[in-house]
């Protein structure tokens, strides 16, 4: 029988807290030159430093944002009406009307003659809404997997032989449990999704395909533009697109993602402050989890199996993660003062739920400095019990905590569930309304 290297690695990884090496986290509130971030006036400067550190050492450079040269043109591919049950498992539940729109969006660079096409599925509440706040996130296997409706076109997807072909009809709606569209639309929000492989196919081809050929100058360097960097950049281009259509309110976009796409949503949120709310689900190593804990998936393992996700410089920390000038609480902090949500699953130890929670905890002092409440766990700074200050207790299962930094851990495996969405919706409502 063939052994799946992913499963074997996950089984062989360390899950023993007592084997975590002692570590000290870099301080998001200390400038690179060692001086202290004294007031909220300093924060934007320090925030830019942190984003730059993540570009240099983790996710790589991004194309400079230039509305003059970056073109986003689009055409409507299809438009139809639909109705969803708020709870598809309950045929008595409310039926909500919605609109489905598919757009072909062309990303291009003026003067270069190069362009790249992606297809977005936009689900809007009601029949004629404008200025809708939306949840924007990639899907893993094609837009047609988010719902069984035949009104959604089958995506062209990259298969394991790395060929791009039209997806099979049988995969329609196969991931609908992750996309409770009726619930989301019933609260007045839209949902926008793009197949992530449309922006960059997820395999190591030394950045020959996807959007990478648009900016070849960003390759062949230590801070090369990576796949996570490309997916995050793509999300920003989708906000450019929203800003040009009446259907969506481009200033009320919550970006979300699961797993590798949760790493991506955090990076998009840090690099583009137009995202009003940022949500990561089970994002783990390279996402919300603290790298220095080296429990579950490690920096070395992720760099080895997914070399295209992170920049060359990141590989230099494979055996010396304590030397990274950042850790991932700073990725969350780089989103401040905007709200950020971290979701974990108890059965997803590979993603280190405790490390995800601790990152949210250690990002919170930044919010406090800004006069806001982060995770909102009271810390007794006079306490002599250093342990309780540095290692707060894990929140109980199935209970959301936090204010501008939100967190929950639920039972169950690595996945996005209706429960997760209920939390995202209620956390975001304060900021999107
Ligand atoms: C692998 C990988 C994780 C990633 C996950 C996913 O398990 O090791 O880092 O989050 O895939 O994206 O599903």
Tab-separated table of C-alpha atoms and ligand atoms in Angstrom:
chain	number	residue	atom	x	y	z
A	1	UNK	CA	0.000	0.000	0.000
A	2	UNK	CA	1.244	3.481	-0.794
A	3	UNK	CA	1.872	5.676	2.203
A	4	UNK	CA	0.788	9.286	2.011
A	5	UNK	CA	3.806	11.357	3.082
A	6	UNK	CA	1.498	14.058	4.436
A	7	UNK	CA	-0.277	11.653	6.776
A	8	UNK	CA	2.934	9.975	7.876
A	9	UNK	CA	4.583	13.306	8.655
A	10	UNK	CA	1.557	14.476	10.590
A	11	UNK	CA	1.617	11.268	12.640
A	12	UNK	CA	5.346	11.496	13.312
A	13	UNK	CA	5.334	15.180	14.272
A	14	UNK	CA	5.882	16.299	17.835
A	15	UNK	CA	2.660	16.923	19.776
A	16	UNK	CA	4.255	16.958	23.203
A	17	UNK	CA	4.143	20.412	24.858
A	18	UNK	CA	7.007	19.443	27.165
A	19	UNK	CA	9.298	19.094	24.119
A	20	UNK	CA	8.763	22.682	22.963
A	21	UNK	CA	12.099	24.498	23.184
A	22	UNK	CA	12.172	27.624	25.359
A	23	UNK	CA	11.537	30.656	23.183
A	24	UNK	CA	11.205	34.414	23.372
A	25	UNK	CA	8.834	36.148	21.004
A	26	UNK	CA	9.883	39.315	19.170
A	27	UNK	CA	7.914	42.306	20.419
A	28	UNK	CA	5.504	43.902	17.933
A	29	UNK	CA	5.737	47.101	19.972
A	30	UNK	CA	9.509	47.512	19.600
A	31	UNK	CA	10.874	49.161	16.437
A	32	UNK	CA	13.642	47.396	14.499
A	33	UNK	CA	16.139	49.871	16.007
A	34	UNK	CA	15.168	48.772	19.524
A	35	UNK	CA	13.118	51.826	20.465
A	36	UNK	CA	9.644	51.472	21.884
A	37	UNK	CA	6.402	52.150	20.070
A	38	UNK	CA	5.244	54.743	22.519
A	39	UNK	CA	1.873	55.811	21.200
A	40	UNK	CA	-0.743	55.134	18.578
A	41	UNK	CA	0.895	57.830	16.414
A	42	UNK	CA	3.851	55.472	15.957
A	43	UNK	CA	1.787	52.471	15.031
A	44	UNK	CA	1.502	52.931	11.259
A	45	UNK	CA	5.294	53.228	10.997
A	46	UNK	CA	5.839	50.115	13.100
A	47	UNK	CA	3.099	48.279	11.202
A	48	UNK	CA	4.900	49.002	7.914
A	49	UNK	CA	8.117	47.647	9.429
A	50	UNK	CA	6.356	44.431	10.422
A	51	UNK	CA	4.789	43.995	6.972
A	52	UNK	CA	8.216	44.555	5.400
A	53	UNK	CA	9.778	41.956	7.729
A	54	UNK	CA	7.164	39.429	6.617
A	55	UNK	CA	7.900	40.283	2.978
A	56	UNK	CA	11.636	39.859	3.483
A	57	UNK	CA	11.574	36.760	5.654
A	58	UNK	CA	8.315	34.861	5.148
A	59	UNK	CA	5.968	35.492	2.213
A	60	UNK	CA	8.172	37.435	-0.215
A	61	UNK	CA	7.750	40.690	-2.098
A	62	UNK	CA	4.508	41.788	-3.734
A	63	UNK	CA	4.023	43.852	-6.898
A	64	UNK	CA	3.831	47.518	-5.942
A	65	UNK	CA	0.258	48.741	-5.859
A	66	UNK	CA	-0.253	51.014	-8.767
A	67	UNK	CA	-3.806	51.730	-9.858
A	68	UNK	CA	-2.402	53.582	-12.902
A	69	UNK	CA	-0.647	50.559	-14.361
A	70	UNK	CA	-2.598	47.658	-12.917
A	71	UNK	CA	-5.698	47.133	-14.919
A	72	UNK	CA	-8.719	45.200	-13.720
A	73	UNK	CA	-11.239	44.796	-16.509
A	74	UNK	CA	-14.197	42.503	-16.367
A	75	UNK	CA	-17.257	41.240	-18.115
A	76	UNK	CA	-20.317	39.522	-16.741
A	77	UNK	CA	-20.280	35.858	-17.705
A	78	UNK	CA	-23.673	34.905	-16.265
A	79	UNK	CA	-26.441	36.271	-14.102
A	80	UNK	CA	-29.316	34.343	-12.533
A	81	UNK	CA	-31.677	34.235	-9.591
A	82	UNK	CA	-31.748	31.542	-6.971
A	83	UNK	CA	-33.278	30.805	-3.550
A	84	UNK	CA	-31.470	29.143	-0.665
A	85	UNK	CA	-32.764	27.502	2.483
A	86	UNK	CA	-31.196	29.192	5.499
A	87	UNK	CA	-30.489	25.681	6.736
A	88	UNK	CA	-30.338	23.230	3.817
A	89	UNK	CA	-30.847	20.330	6.241
A	90	UNK	CA	-34.137	21.782	7.453
A	91	UNK	CA	-36.750	22.026	4.718
A	92	UNK	CA	-38.938	24.095	7.024
A	93	UNK	CA	-36.273	26.781	7.322
A	94	UNK	CA	-36.693	30.152	5.633
A	95	UNK	CA	-36.146	30.413	1.883
A	96	UNK	CA	-34.044	33.438	0.954
A	97	UNK	CA	-33.770	34.989	-2.474
A	98	UNK	CA	-30.390	35.695	-3.933
A	99	UNK	CA	-28.673	36.617	-7.139
A	100	UNK	CA	-25.781	34.690	-8.671
A	101	UNK	CA	-23.368	36.571	-10.871
A	102	UNK	CA	-20.247	35.253	-12.518
A	103	UNK	CA	-17.584	37.665	-13.711
A	104	UNK	CA	-14.560	37.132	-15.884
A	105	UNK	CA	-11.944	39.446	-14.483
A	106	UNK	CA	-8.785	40.222	-16.389
A	107	UNK	CA	-5.743	41.259	-14.377
A	108	UNK	CA	-3.182	43.036	-16.473
A	109	UNK	CA	-0.241	45.365	-16.417
A	110	UNK	CA	-0.471	48.315	-18.780
A	111	UNK	CA	2.190	48.461	-21.417
A	112	UNK	CA	3.416	44.898	-20.847
A	113	UNK	CA	0.808	43.212	-23.018
A	114	UNK	CA	0.456	40.573	-20.315
A	115	UNK	CA	-2.785	39.646	-18.691
A	116	UNK	CA	-4.367	36.887	-16.654
A	117	UNK	CA	-8.014	35.851	-16.396
A	118	UNK	CA	-9.920	34.626	-13.340
A	119	UNK	CA	-13.601	33.861	-12.782
A	120	UNK	CA	-15.456	35.114	-9.719
A	121	UNK	CA	-18.750	33.837	-8.389
A	122	UNK	CA	-20.650	36.555	-6.566
A	123	UNK	CA	-23.706	35.646	-4.506
A	124	UNK	CA	-25.820	38.637	-3.519
A	125	UNK	CA	-28.739	38.826	-1.112
A	126	UNK	CA	-32.126	39.728	-2.624
A	127	UNK	CA	-32.742	40.413	-6.253
A	128	UNK	CA	-31.484	43.890	-6.676
A	129	UNK	CA	-28.996	44.855	-3.996
A	130	UNK	CA	-26.265	47.409	-4.305
A	131	UNK	CA	-23.420	48.355	-1.991
A	132	UNK	CA	-23.523	44.963	-0.308
A	133	UNK	CA	-20.921	44.067	2.322
A	134	UNK	CA	-19.277	40.806	1.282
A	135	UNK	CA	-17.253	37.903	2.581
A	136	UNK	CA	-14.458	37.267	0.105
A	137	UNK	CA	-12.517	34.018	0.073
A	138	UNK	CA	-10.991	31.486	-2.263
A	139	UNK	CA	-12.287	27.982	-2.748
A	140	UNK	CA	-10.047	24.929	-3.154
A	141	UNK	CA	-11.686	23.003	-5.979
A	142	UNK	CA	-13.660	25.348	-8.212
A	143	UNK	CA	-16.562	27.781	-7.851
A	144	UNK	CA	-19.030	25.039	-8.775
A	145	UNK	CA	-18.119	23.101	-5.598
A	146	UNK	CA	-19.629	25.712	-3.269
A	147	UNK	CA	-23.235	24.947	-4.263
A	148	UNK	CA	-25.034	22.311	-6.340
A	149	UNK	CA	-26.801	24.830	-8.614
A	150	UNK	CA	-26.297	24.182	-12.331
A	151	UNK	CA	-26.353	27.946	-12.782
A	152	UNK	CA	-22.739	28.026	-11.631
A	153	UNK	CA	-20.265	27.247	-14.396
A	154	UNK	CA	-17.866	24.342	-13.952
A	155	UNK	CA	-14.401	25.639	-13.172
A	156	UNK	CA	-11.306	24.696	-15.061
A	157	UNK	CA	-9.151	23.047	-12.402
A	158	UNK	CA	-5.562	21.822	-12.193
A	159	UNK	CA	-5.426	18.094	-11.590
A	160	UNK	CA	-2.716	16.008	-9.986
A	161	UNK	CA	-1.020	15.564	-13.369
A	162	UNK	CA	-0.828	19.326	-13.378
A	163	UNK	CA	-3.039	19.730	-16.340
A	164	UNK	CA	-5.847	22.209	-16.433
A	165	UNK	CA	-9.192	20.718	-17.431
A	166	UNK	CA	-12.882	21.357	-16.908
A	167	UNK	CA	-13.974	19.859	-13.598
A	168	UNK	CA	-16.308	16.888	-13.482
A	169	UNK	CA	-20.039	17.457	-13.163
A	170	UNK	CA	-19.999	15.064	-10.194
A	171	UNK	CA	-18.007	17.571	-8.114
A	172	UNK	CA	-20.774	20.186	-8.255
A	173	UNK	CA	-21.697	21.211	-4.711
A	174	UNK	CA	-19.134	18.818	-3.226
A	175	UNK	CA	-17.895	21.442	-0.734
A	176	UNK	CA	-21.254	23.070	-0.010
A	177	UNK	CA	-21.044	22.219	3.710
A	178	UNK	CA	-18.214	24.748	3.894
A	179	UNK	CA	-20.344	27.453	2.255
A	180	UNK	CA	-23.650	28.019	4.125
A	181	UNK	CA	-24.801	30.521	1.510
A	182	UNK	CA	-28.412	30.658	2.758
A	183	UNK	CA	-27.277	31.581	6.250
A	184	UNK	CA	-24.841	34.251	5.044
A	185	UNK	CA	-27.262	35.788	2.559
A	186	UNK	CA	-30.094	35.792	5.121
A	187	UNK	CA	-27.983	38.179	7.225
A	188	UNK	CA	-27.683	40.600	4.302
A	189	UNK	CA	-24.138	39.738	3.219
A	190	UNK	CA	-22.838	38.710	-0.148
A	191	UNK	CA	-20.219	36.050	-0.776
A	192	UNK	CA	-17.521	36.305	-3.421
A	193	UNK	CA	-15.300	33.399	-4.301
A	194	UNK	CA	-12.657	32.471	-6.844
A	195	UNK	CA	-10.929	29.121	-7.365
A	196	UNK	CA	-7.446	29.720	-5.926
A	197	UNK	CA	-5.772	27.801	-8.752
A	198	UNK	CA	-7.172	30.398	-11.149
A	199	UNK	CA	-4.765	32.909	-9.605
A	200	UNK	CA	-1.870	30.518	-9.116
A	201	UNK	CA	-1.965	26.719	-9.488
A	202	UNK	CA	-0.782	25.214	-6.215
A	203	UNK	CA	2.396	23.371	-7.149
A	204	UNK	CA	6.025	24.221	-7.418
A	205	UNK	CA	6.722	25.130	-11.050
A	206	UNK	CA	9.223	27.838	-10.206
A	207	UNK	CA	6.542	30.452	-10.763
A	208	UNK	CA	5.987	29.859	-14.476
A	209	UNK	CA	2.189	29.881	-14.437
A	210	UNK	CA	-0.703	31.744	-12.808
A	211	UNK	CA	-0.202	35.464	-12.256
A	212	UNK	CA	3.556	35.181	-11.660
A	213	UNK	CA	4.576	35.874	-15.306
A	214	UNK	CA	2.975	39.329	-14.932
A	215	UNK	CA	5.905	40.374	-12.716
A	216	UNK	CA	8.962	38.262	-13.646
A	217	UNK	CA	11.257	40.783	-11.941
A	218	UNK	CA	9.987	39.500	-8.580
A	219	UNK	CA	11.629	36.085	-9.071
A	220	UNK	CA	15.206	34.909	-8.590
A	221	UNK	CA	15.681	36.769	-5.326
A	222	UNK	CA	15.620	35.876	-1.635
A	223	UNK	CA	12.300	37.646	-1.166
A	224	UNK	CA	10.697	36.154	-4.280
A	225	UNK	CA	6.960	36.617	-4.926
A	226	UNK	CA	5.461	33.339	-3.708
A	227	UNK	CA	2.180	31.487	-4.218
A	228	UNK	CA	0.724	32.736	-0.932
A	229	UNK	CA	1.912	36.175	-2.042
A	230	UNK	CA	0.147	35.738	-5.390
A	231	UNK	CA	-3.097	34.548	-3.806
A	232	UNK	CA	-3.034	37.489	-1.371
A	233	UNK	CA	-2.300	39.906	-4.212
A	234	UNK	CA	-5.222	38.412	-6.156
A	235	UNK	CA	-7.561	39.147	-3.240
A	236	UNK	CA	-6.497	42.795	-3.351
A	237	UNK	CA	-7.234	42.943	-7.068
A	238	UNK	CA	-10.710	41.634	-6.262
A	239	UNK	CA	-11.204	44.638	-3.977
A	240	UNK	CA	-10.124	46.867	-6.902
A	241	UNK	CA	-12.844	45.122	-8.871
A	242	UNK	CA	-15.451	45.651	-6.121
A	243	UNK	CA	-14.574	49.334	-6.093
A	244	UNK	CA	-15.583	49.468	-9.755
A	245	UNK	CA	-19.014	47.777	-9.557
A	246	UNK	CA	-22.202	48.991	-7.854
A	247	UNK	CA	-23.181	45.583	-6.412
A	248	UNK	CA	-20.560	45.500	-3.653
A	249	UNK	CA	-19.366	48.016	-1.091
A	250	UNK	CA	-15.594	47.819	-1.538
A	251	UNK	CA	-15.066	49.361	1.889
A	252	UNK	CA	-16.967	46.578	3.653
A	253	UNK	CA	-15.127	43.424	2.671
A	254	UNK	CA	-14.314	40.665	5.142
A	255	UNK	CA	-11.554	38.440	3.778
A	256	UNK	CA	-11.554	34.851	4.977
A	257	UNK	CA	-9.772	31.601	4.244
A	258	UNK	CA	-9.301	28.068	5.466
A	259	UNK	CA	-5.975	26.374	6.042
A	260	UNK	CA	-3.405	27.466	3.392
A	261	UNK	CA	-6.031	29.973	2.314
A	262	UNK	CA	-6.280	31.158	5.935
A	263	UNK	CA	-2.537	31.877	5.836
A	264	UNK	CA	-3.375	33.770	2.640
A	265	UNK	CA	-6.249	35.779	4.128
A	266	UNK	CA	-4.013	36.916	7.005
A	267	UNK	CA	-1.302	37.996	4.582
A	268	UNK	CA	-3.861	39.801	2.406
A	269	UNK	CA	-5.250	41.532	5.504
A	270	UNK	CA	-1.787	42.640	6.613
A	271	UNK	CA	-0.786	43.990	3.196
A	272	UNK	CA	-4.024	45.724	2.233
A	273	UNK	CA	-5.840	47.822	4.787
A	274	UNK	CA	-8.946	47.976	2.629
A	275	UNK	CA	-9.981	44.637	4.150
A	276	UNK	CA	-12.254	45.711	6.950
A	277	UNK	CA	-12.308	42.324	8.752
A	278	UNK	CA	-9.791	39.471	8.438
A	279	UNK	CA	-10.647	35.862	9.250
A	280	UNK	CA	-8.454	32.760	9.294
A	281	UNK	CA	-9.763	29.261	9.860
A	282	UNK	CA	-7.401	26.448	10.918
A	283	UNK	CA	-4.521	28.355	9.295
A	284	UNK	CA	-1.772	26.730	11.383
A	285	UNK	CA	1.908	26.915	10.536
A	286	UNK	CA	2.645	29.948	8.366
A	287	UNK	CA	-0.734	31.381	9.361
A	288	UNK	CA	-1.890	32.186	12.863
A	289	UNK	CA	0.215	29.585	14.736
A	290	UNK	CA	3.411	30.648	16.509
A	291	UNK	CA	6.343	29.186	14.560
A	292	UNK	CA	8.648	29.046	17.575
A	293	UNK	CA	6.507	26.409	19.287
A	294	UNK	CA	7.580	23.829	16.687
A	295	UNK	CA	4.706	21.545	17.495
A	296	UNK	CA	2.582	19.842	14.833
A	297	UNK	CA	3.694	21.231	11.467
A	298	UNK	CA	7.055	23.005	11.587
A	299	UNK	CA	8.691	25.688	9.438
A	300	UNK	CA	11.160	23.118	8.098
A	301	UNK	CA	8.464	20.683	7.096
A	302	UNK	CA	6.213	23.281	5.448
A	303	UNK	CA	9.147	24.809	3.535
A	304	UNK	CA	10.140	21.353	2.317
A	305	UNK	CA	6.739	20.094	1.204
A	306	UNK	CA	5.383	23.437	-0.054
A	307	UNK	CA	8.495	25.370	-1.186
A	308	UNK	CA	6.440	27.682	-3.385
A	309	UNK	CA	4.368	29.048	-0.478
A	310	UNK	CA	7.237	30.891	1.211
A	311	UNK	CA	10.208	32.900	-0.019
A	312	UNK	CA	13.790	31.629	-0.262
A	313	UNK	CA	14.854	33.574	2.809
A	314	UNK	CA	12.250	31.723	4.879
A	315	UNK	CA	14.061	28.454	4.155
A	316	UNK	CA	17.138	29.746	5.972
A	317	UNK	CA	15.161	29.369	9.222
A	318	UNK	CA	14.418	25.661	8.737
A	319	UNK	CA	16.722	24.737	11.624
A	320	UNK	CA	16.814	28.090	13.405
A	321	UNK	CA	13.283	29.332	13.702
A	322	UNK	CA	14.228	31.332	16.809
A	323	UNK	CA	16.319	33.578	14.544
A	324	UNK	CA	13.348	34.791	12.509
A	325	UNK	CA	12.854	38.488	13.232
A	326	UNK	CA	9.098	37.872	13.369
A	327	UNK	CA	6.669	35.327	14.692
A	328	UNK	CA	3.074	34.939	13.690
A	329	UNK	CA	1.466	36.959	16.491
A	330	UNK	CA	3.012	39.847	14.531
A	331	UNK	CA	1.127	38.807	11.397
A	332	UNK	CA	-2.109	39.217	13.353
A	333	UNK	CA	-0.844	42.439	14.939
A	334	UNK	CA	-0.064	43.859	11.484
A	335	UNK	CA	-3.818	43.900	10.875
A	336	UNK	CA	-4.448	46.240	13.843
A	337	UNK	CA	-6.437	48.369	14.403
A	338	UNK	CA	-8.737	46.384	12.111
A	339	UNK	CA	-10.449	43.337	13.594
A	340	UNK	CA	-8.981	39.873	13.110
A	341	UNK	CA	-10.527	36.489	13.861
A	342	UNK	CA	-8.693	33.213	14.459
A	343	UNK	CA	-10.568	29.906	14.443
A	344	UNK	CA	-9.129	26.572	15.557
A	345	UNK	CA	-10.351	22.980	15.683
A	346	UNK	CA	-9.466	20.625	18.501
A	347	UNK	CA	-8.959	17.712	16.134
A	348	UNK	CA	-6.499	19.748	14.050
A	349	UNK	CA	-3.382	19.417	16.211
A	350	UNK	CA	-1.254	19.571	13.041
A	351	UNK	CA	-2.212	23.295	12.899
A	352	UNK	CA	-1.358	23.773	16.610
A	353	UNK	CA	-4.598	25.277	17.982
A	354	UNK	CA	-2.805	26.395	21.123
A	355	UNK	CA	-0.200	28.219	19.023
A	356	UNK	CA	-3.030	29.888	17.080
A	357	UNK	CA	-4.632	31.017	20.326
A	358	UNK	CA	-1.322	32.244	21.802
A	359	UNK	CA	-0.643	34.296	18.674
A	360	UNK	CA	-4.023	35.996	19.121
A	361	UNK	CA	-3.152	36.539	22.769
A	362	UNK	CA	0.279	38.024	22.022
A	363	UNK	CA	-1.107	40.274	19.264
A	364	UNK	CA	-3.521	41.825	21.731
A	365	UNK	CA	-1.077	44.273	23.442
A	366	UNK	CA	-0.959	46.167	20.139
A	367	UNK	CA	-4.724	46.686	20.252
A	368	UNK	CA	-4.454	47.695	23.894
A	369	UNK	CA	-1.789	50.259	23.015
A	370	UNK	CA	-4.183	51.623	20.377
A	371	UNK	CA	-6.858	52.054	23.029
A	372	UNK	CA	-8.822	49.028	21.786
A	373	UNK	CA	-9.632	45.679	23.256
A	374	UNK	CA	-7.950	42.715	21.549
A	375	UNK	CA	-8.647	39.252	22.849
A	376	UNK	CA	-9.693	40.907	26.071
A	377	UNK	CA	-8.153	38.393	28.455
A	378	UNK	CA	-7.345	40.307	31.601
A	379	UNK	CA	-3.681	40.205	32.428
A	380	UNK	CA	-2.472	40.953	35.879
A	381	UNK	CA	0.827	42.616	35.073
A	382	UNK	CA	1.688	42.843	38.763
A	383	UNK	CA	1.312	39.128	39.091
A	384	UNK	CA	4.405	37.267	40.186
A	385	UNK	CA	3.063	34.273	38.398
A	386	UNK	CA	4.877	34.771	35.104
A	387	UNK	CA	3.421	31.501	33.824
A	388	UNK	CA	-0.141	32.768	33.907
A	389	UNK	CA	0.867	35.958	32.102
A	390	UNK	CA	2.786	34.144	29.373
A	391	UNK	CA	0.643	31.064	29.062
A	392	UNK	CA	-3.021	31.871	29.481
A	393	UNK	CA	-5.445	28.966	29.661
A	394	UNK	CA	-6.997	27.703	26.449
A	395	UNK	CA	-10.573	28.929	26.030
A	396	UNK	CA	-13.274	26.300	26.450
A	397	UNK	CA	-14.495	24.439	23.378
A	398	UNK	CA	-17.306	26.040	21.413
A	399	UNK	CA	-17.227	29.414	23.137
A	400	UNK	CA	-16.152	32.489	21.204
A	401	UNK	CA	-14.037	35.027	23.041
A	402	UNK	CA	-12.481	38.368	22.245
A	403	UNK	CA	-13.286	41.821	21.041
A	404	UNK	CA	-11.212	43.198	18.099
A	405	UNK	CA	-9.221	39.976	18.167
A	406	UNK	CA	-11.713	37.119	18.136
A	407	UNK	CA	-11.029	33.460	18.763
A	408	UNK	CA	-12.785	30.139	19.071
A	409	UNK	CA	-11.835	26.526	19.212
A	410	UNK	CA	-14.462	23.938	18.397
A	411	UNK	CA	-14.630	20.179	18.512
A	412	UNK	CA	-13.939	18.257	15.337
A	413	UNK	CA	-11.468	18.120	12.539
A	414	UNK	CA	-9.698	20.409	10.089
A	415	UNK	CA	-12.656	21.851	8.157
A	416	UNK	CA	-15.017	24.833	7.964
A	417	UNK	CA	-18.332	24.138	9.619
A	418	UNK	CA	-21.611	25.980	10.016
A	419	UNK	CA	-20.600	26.690	13.609
A	420	UNK	CA	-17.437	28.428	12.361
A	421	UNK	CA	-19.529	30.561	10.012
A	422	UNK	CA	-21.976	31.498	12.767
A	423	UNK	CA	-19.005	32.866	14.709
A	424	UNK	CA	-17.536	34.708	11.711
A	425	UNK	CA	-20.911	36.311	11.017
A	426	UNK	CA	-21.571	37.435	14.523
A	427	UNK	CA	-17.979	38.670	15.059
A	428	UNK	CA	-18.028	40.608	11.767
A	429	UNK	CA	-21.488	42.143	12.109
A	430	UNK	CA	-20.201	44.935	14.368
A	431	UNK	CA	-17.716	46.029	11.743
A	432	UNK	CA	-19.555	45.451	8.475
A	433	UNK	CA	-22.857	47.134	9.288
B	1	LIG	C1	-1.360	20.718	4.634
B	1	LIG	C2	-0.325	21.716	5.114
B	1	LIG	C3	-0.956	22.830	5.955
B	1	LIG	C4	-2.104	23.457	5.218
B	1	LIG	C5	-3.083	22.390	4.775
B	1	LIG	C6	-4.218	22.901	3.886
B	1	LIG	O1	-1.844	19.999	5.718
B	1	LIG	O2	0.653	20.999	5.826
B	1	LIG	O3	0.006	23.822	6.246
B	1	LIG	O4	-2.726	24.425	6.018
B	1	LIG	O5	-2.403	21.408	3.996
B	1	LIG	O6	-4.131	23.940	3.299
B	1	LIG	O7	-5.199	22.169	3.764
